[in-house]
PDB file of C-alpha atoms in Angstrom:
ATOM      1  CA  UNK A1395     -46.552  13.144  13.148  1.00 56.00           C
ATOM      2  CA  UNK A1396     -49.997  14.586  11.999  1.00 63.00           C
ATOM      3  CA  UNK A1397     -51.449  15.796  15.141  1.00 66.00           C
ATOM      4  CA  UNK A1398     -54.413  15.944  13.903  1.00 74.00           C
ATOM      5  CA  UNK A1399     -55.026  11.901  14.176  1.00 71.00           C
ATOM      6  CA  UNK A1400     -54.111  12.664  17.597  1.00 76.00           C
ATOM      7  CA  UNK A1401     -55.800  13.297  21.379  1.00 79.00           C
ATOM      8  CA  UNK A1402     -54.440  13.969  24.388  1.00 79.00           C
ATOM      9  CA  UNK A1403     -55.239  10.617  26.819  1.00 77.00           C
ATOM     10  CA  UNK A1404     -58.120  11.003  29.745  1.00 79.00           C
ATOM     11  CA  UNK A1405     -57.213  10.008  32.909  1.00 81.00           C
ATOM     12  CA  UNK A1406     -59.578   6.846  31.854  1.00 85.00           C
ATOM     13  CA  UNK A1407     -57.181   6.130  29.291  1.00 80.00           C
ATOM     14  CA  UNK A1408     -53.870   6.632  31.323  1.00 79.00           C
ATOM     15  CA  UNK A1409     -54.933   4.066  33.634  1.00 82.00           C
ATOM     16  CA  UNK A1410     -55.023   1.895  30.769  1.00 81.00           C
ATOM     17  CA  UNK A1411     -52.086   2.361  29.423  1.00 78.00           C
ATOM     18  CA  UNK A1412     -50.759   2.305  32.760  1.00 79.00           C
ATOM     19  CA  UNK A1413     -51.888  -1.362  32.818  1.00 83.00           C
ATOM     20  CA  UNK A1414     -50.260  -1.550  29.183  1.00 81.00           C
ATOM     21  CA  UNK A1415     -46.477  -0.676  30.635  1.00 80.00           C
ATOM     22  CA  UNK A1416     -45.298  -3.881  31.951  1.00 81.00           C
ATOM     23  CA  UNK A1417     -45.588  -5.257  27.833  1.00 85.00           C
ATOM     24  CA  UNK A1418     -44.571  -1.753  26.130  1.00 82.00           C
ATOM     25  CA  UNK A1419     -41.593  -2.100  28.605  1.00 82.00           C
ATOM     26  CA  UNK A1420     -40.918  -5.934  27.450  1.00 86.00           C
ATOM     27  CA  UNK A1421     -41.477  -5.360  23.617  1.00 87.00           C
ATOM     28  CA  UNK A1422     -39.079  -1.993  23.728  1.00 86.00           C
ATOM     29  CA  UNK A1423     -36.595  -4.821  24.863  1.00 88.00           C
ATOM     30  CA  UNK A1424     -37.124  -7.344  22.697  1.00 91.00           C
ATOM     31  CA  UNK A1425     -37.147  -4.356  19.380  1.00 91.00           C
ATOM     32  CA  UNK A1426     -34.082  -3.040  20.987  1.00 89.00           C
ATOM     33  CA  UNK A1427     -32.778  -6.451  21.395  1.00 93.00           C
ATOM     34  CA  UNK A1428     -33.752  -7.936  17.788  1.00 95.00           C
ATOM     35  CA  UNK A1429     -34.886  -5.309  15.802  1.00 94.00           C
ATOM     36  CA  UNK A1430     -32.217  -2.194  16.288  1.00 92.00           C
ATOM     37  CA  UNK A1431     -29.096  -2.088  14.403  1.00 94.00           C
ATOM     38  CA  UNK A1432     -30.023  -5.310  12.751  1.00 96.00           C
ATOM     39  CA  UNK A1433     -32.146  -5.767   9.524  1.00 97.00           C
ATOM     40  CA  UNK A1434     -34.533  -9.090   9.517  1.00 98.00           C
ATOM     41  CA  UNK A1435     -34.721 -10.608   5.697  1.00 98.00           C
ATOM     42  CA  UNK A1436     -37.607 -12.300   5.129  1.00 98.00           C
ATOM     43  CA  UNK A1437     -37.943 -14.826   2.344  1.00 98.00           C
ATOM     44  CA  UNK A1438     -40.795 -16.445   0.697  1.00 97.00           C
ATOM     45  CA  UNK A1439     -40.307 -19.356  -2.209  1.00 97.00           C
ATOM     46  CA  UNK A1440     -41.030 -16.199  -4.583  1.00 96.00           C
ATOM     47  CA  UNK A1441     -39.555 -13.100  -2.368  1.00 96.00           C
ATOM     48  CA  UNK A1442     -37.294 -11.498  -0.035  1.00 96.00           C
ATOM     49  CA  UNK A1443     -37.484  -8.190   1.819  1.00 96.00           C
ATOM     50  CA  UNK A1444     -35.299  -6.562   4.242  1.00 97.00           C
ATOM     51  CA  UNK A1445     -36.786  -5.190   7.673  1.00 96.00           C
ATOM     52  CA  UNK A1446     -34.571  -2.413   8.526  1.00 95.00           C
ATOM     53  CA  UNK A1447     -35.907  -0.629  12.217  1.00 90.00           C
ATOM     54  CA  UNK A1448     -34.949   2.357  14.070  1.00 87.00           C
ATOM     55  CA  UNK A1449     -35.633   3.221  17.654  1.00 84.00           C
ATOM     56  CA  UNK A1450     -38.028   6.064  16.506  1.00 80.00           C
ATOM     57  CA  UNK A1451     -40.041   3.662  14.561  1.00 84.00           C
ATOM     58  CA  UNK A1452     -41.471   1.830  17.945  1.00 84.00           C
ATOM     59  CA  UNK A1453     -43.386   4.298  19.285  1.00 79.00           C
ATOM     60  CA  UNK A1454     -45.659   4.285  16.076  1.00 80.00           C
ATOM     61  CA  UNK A1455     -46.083   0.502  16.676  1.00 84.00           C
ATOM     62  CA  UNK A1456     -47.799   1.288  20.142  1.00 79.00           C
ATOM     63  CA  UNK A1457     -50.048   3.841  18.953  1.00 76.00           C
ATOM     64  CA  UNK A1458     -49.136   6.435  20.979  1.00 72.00           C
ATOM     65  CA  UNK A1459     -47.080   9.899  20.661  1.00 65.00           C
ATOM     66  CA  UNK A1460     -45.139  11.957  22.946  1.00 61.00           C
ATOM     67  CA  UNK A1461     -45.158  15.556  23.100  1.00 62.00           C
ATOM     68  CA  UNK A1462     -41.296  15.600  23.850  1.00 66.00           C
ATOM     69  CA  UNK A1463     -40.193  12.044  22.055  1.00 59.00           C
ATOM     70  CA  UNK A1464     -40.142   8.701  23.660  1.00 52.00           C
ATOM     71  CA  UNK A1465     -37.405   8.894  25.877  1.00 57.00           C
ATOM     72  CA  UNK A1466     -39.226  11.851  28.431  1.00 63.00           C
ATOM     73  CA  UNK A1467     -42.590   8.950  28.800  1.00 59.00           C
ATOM     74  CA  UNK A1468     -42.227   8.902  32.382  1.00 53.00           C
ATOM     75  CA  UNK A1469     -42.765  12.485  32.712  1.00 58.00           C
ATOM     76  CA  UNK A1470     -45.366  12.860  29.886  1.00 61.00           C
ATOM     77  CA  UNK A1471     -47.847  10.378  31.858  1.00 54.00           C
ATOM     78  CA  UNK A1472     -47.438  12.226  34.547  1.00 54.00           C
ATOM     79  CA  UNK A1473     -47.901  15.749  32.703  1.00 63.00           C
ATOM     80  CA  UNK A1474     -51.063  13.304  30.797  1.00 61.00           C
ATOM     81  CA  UNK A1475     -49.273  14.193  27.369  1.00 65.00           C
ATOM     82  CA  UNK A1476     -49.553  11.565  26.210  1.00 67.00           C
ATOM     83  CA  UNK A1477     -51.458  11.682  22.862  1.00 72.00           C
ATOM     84  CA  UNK A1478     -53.243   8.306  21.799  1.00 75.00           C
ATOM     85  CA  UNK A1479     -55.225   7.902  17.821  1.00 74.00           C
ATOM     86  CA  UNK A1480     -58.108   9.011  17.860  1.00 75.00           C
ATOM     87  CA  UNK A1481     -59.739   6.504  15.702  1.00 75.00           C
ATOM     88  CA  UNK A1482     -59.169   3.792  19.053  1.00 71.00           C
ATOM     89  CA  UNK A1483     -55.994   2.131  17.458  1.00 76.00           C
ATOM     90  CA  UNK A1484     -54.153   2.587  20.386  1.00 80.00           C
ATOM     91  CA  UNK A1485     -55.780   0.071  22.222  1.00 83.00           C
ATOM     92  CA  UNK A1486     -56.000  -2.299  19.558  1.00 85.00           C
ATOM     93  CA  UNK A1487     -52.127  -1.978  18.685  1.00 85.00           C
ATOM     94  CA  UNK A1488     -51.641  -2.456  22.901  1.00 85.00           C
ATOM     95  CA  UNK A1489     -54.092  -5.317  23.133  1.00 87.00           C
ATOM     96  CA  UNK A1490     -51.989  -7.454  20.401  1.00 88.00           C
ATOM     97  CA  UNK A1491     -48.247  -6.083  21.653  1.00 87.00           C
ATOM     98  CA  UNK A1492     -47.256  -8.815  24.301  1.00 89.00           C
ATOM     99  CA  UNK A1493     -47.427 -11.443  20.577  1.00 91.00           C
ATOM    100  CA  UNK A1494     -45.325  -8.943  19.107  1.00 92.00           C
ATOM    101  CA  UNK A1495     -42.281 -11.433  19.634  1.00 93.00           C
ATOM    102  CA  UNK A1496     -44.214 -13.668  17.146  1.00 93.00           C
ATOM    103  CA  UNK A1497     -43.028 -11.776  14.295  1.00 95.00           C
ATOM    104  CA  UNK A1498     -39.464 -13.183  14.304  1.00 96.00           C
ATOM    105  CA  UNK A1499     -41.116 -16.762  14.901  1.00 93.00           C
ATOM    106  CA  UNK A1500     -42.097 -19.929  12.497  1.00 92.00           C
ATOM    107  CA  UNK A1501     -45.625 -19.026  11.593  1.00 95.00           C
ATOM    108  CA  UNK A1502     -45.646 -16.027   9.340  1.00 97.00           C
ATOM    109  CA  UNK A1503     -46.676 -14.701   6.009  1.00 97.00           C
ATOM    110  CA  UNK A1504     -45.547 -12.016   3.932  1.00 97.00           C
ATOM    111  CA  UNK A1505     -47.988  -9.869   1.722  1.00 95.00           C
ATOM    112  CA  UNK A1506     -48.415  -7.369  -0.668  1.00 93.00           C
ATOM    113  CA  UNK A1507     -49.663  -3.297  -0.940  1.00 92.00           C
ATOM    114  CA  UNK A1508     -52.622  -2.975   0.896  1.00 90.00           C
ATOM    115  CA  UNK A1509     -54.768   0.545   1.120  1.00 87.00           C
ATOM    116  CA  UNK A1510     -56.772   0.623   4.343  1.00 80.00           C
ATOM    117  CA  UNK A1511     -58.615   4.131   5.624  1.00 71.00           C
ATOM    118  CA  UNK A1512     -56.182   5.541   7.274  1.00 74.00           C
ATOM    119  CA  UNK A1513     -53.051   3.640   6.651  1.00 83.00           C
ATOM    120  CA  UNK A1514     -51.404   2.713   3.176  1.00 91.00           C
ATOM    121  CA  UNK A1515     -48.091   0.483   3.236  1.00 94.00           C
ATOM    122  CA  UNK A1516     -46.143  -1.618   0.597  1.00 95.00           C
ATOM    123  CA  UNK A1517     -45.962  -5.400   3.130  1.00 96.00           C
ATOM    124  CA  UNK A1518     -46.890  -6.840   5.996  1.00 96.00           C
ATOM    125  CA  UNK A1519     -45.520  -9.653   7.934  1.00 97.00           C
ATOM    126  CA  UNK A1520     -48.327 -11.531   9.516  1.00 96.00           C
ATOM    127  CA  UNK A1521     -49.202 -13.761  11.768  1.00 95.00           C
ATOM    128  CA  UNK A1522     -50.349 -17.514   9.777  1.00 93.00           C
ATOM    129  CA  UNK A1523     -53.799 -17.127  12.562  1.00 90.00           C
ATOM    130  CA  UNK A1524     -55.174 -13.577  11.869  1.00 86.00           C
ATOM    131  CA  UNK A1525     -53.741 -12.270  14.922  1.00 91.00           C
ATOM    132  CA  UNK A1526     -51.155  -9.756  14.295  1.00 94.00           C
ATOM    133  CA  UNK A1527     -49.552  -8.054  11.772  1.00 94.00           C
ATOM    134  CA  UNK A1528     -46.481  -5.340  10.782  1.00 96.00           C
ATOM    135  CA  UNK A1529     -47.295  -3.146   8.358  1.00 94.00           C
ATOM    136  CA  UNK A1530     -44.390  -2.068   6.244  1.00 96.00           C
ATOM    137  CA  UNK A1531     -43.425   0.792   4.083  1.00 95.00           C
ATOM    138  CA  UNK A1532     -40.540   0.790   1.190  1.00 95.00           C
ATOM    139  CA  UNK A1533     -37.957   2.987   1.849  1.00 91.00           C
ATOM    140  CA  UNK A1534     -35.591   2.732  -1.235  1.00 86.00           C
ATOM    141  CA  UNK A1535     -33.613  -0.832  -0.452  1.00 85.00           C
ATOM    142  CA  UNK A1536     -35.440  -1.993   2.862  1.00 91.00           C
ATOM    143  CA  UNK A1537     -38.267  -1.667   4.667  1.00 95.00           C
ATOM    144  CA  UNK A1538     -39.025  -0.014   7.928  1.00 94.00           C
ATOM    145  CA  UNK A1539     -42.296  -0.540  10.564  1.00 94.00           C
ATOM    146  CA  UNK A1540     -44.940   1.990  10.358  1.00 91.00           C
ATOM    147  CA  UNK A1541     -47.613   0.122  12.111  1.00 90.00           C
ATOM    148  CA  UNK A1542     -48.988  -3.056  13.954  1.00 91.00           C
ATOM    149  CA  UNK A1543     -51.967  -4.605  13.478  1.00 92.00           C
ATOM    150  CA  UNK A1544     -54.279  -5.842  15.173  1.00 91.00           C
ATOM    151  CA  UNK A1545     -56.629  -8.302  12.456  1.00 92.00           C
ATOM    152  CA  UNK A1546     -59.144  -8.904  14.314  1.00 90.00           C
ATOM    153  CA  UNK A1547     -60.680  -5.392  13.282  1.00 86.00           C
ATOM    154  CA  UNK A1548     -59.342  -5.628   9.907  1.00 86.00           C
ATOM    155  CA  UNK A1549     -61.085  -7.943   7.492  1.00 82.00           C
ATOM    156  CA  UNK A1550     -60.584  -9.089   5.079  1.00 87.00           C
ATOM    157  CA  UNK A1551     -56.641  -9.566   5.417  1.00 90.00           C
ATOM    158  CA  UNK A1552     -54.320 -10.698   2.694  1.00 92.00           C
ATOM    159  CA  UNK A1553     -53.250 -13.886   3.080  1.00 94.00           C
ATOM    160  CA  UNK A1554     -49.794 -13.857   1.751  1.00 95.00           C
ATOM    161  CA  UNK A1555     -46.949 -16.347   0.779  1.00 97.00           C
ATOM    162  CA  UNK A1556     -45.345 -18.617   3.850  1.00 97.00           C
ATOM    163  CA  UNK A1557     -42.139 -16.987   5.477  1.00 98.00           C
ATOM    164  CA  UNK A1558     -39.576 -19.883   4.900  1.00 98.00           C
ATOM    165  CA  UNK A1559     -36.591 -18.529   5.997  1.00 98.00           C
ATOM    166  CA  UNK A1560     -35.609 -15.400   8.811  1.00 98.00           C
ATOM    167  CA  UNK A1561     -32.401 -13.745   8.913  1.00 98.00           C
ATOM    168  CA  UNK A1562     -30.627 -11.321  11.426  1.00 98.00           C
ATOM    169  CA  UNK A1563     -27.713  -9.607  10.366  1.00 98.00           C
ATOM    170  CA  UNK A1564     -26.452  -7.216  12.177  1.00 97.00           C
ATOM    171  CA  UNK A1565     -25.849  -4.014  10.994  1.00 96.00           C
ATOM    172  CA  UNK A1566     -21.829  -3.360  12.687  1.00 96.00           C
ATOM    173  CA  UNK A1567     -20.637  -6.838  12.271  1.00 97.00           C
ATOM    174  CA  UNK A1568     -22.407  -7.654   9.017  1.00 96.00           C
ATOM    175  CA  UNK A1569     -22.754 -10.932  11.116  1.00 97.00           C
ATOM    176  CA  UNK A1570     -25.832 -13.368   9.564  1.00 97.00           C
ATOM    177  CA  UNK A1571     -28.174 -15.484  12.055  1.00 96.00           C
ATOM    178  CA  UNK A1572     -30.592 -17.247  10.989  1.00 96.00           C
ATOM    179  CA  UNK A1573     -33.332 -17.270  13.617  1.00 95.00           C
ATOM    180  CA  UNK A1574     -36.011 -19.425  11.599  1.00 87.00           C
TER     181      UNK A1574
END
């Protein structure tokens, strides 16, 4: 974690993300549930990547950083160690979270390597309505979350191919479901 991107949240700020918890605490479920010892293949007419997601990659999806990791939250709020980006991404990535469920449903994209100020990956699954999007980085036969995106402060957007086809399979079974 580069620190430096980093602030320490205002009481201001806690009491928003204190309004934030009830959806943080749903989507940790939900990547837990469907994203955590699984890996997601998604397949365009022309592609197909594997999603591969650890717990430590969520907390980078909400923006935020803990001064000792994401399991001691409680006490960092109350502590107010909780560091939030600097550059107001936090927010962004918190206003879009509760549709983060979209990205194992029927209306997504895939794109390419995009270069953005602060934020470089190799895909992105997106939403088909420039909503949402998870940025992905290659990391030598799948991909892992780095970041989620909130597009209406990014433009322009690629577009990307149409997701036809999403696979679970789960990581200690090997066992394949296709959820779309």
């Amino acid at each position: 974690m580069n620190r430096n991107l980093f602030k320490n949240a205002n009481l201001k700020e806690i009491g928003q993300l204190r309004r934030y918890m009830s959806i943080i605490y749903d989507n940790a479920d939900f990547y837990s549930k469907h994203f955590v010892n699984k890996t997601i293949i998604y397949t365009t007419k022309n592609k197909k990547i594997e999603l591969t997601a650890r717990r430590d990659n969520f907390m980078h999806l909400c923006g935020v950083a803990y001064i000792d990791g994401p399991r001691k939250f409680f006490n960092d709020a109350l502590d107010q160690k909780i560091l939030i980006k600097k550059d107001g991404s936090t927010f962004q990535k918190l206003q879009i979270m509760n549709q983060f469920q979209e990205m194992l449903g029927p209306h997504l994209r895939l794109t390419g390597r995009s270069n953005f100020t602060y934020l470089k990956f190799d895909h992105s699954i997106r939403t088909n309505k420039s909503i949402l999007a998870l940025a992905l980085l290659n990391n030598q036969n799948y991909m892992i979350p780095i970041s989620l995106l909130n597009l209406k402060f990014i433009h322009p957007f690629p577009n990307g191919e149409k997701i036809i086809k999403i696979e679970s399979r789960d990581l200690k079974t090997g066992k394949i479901t296709i959820l779309n």
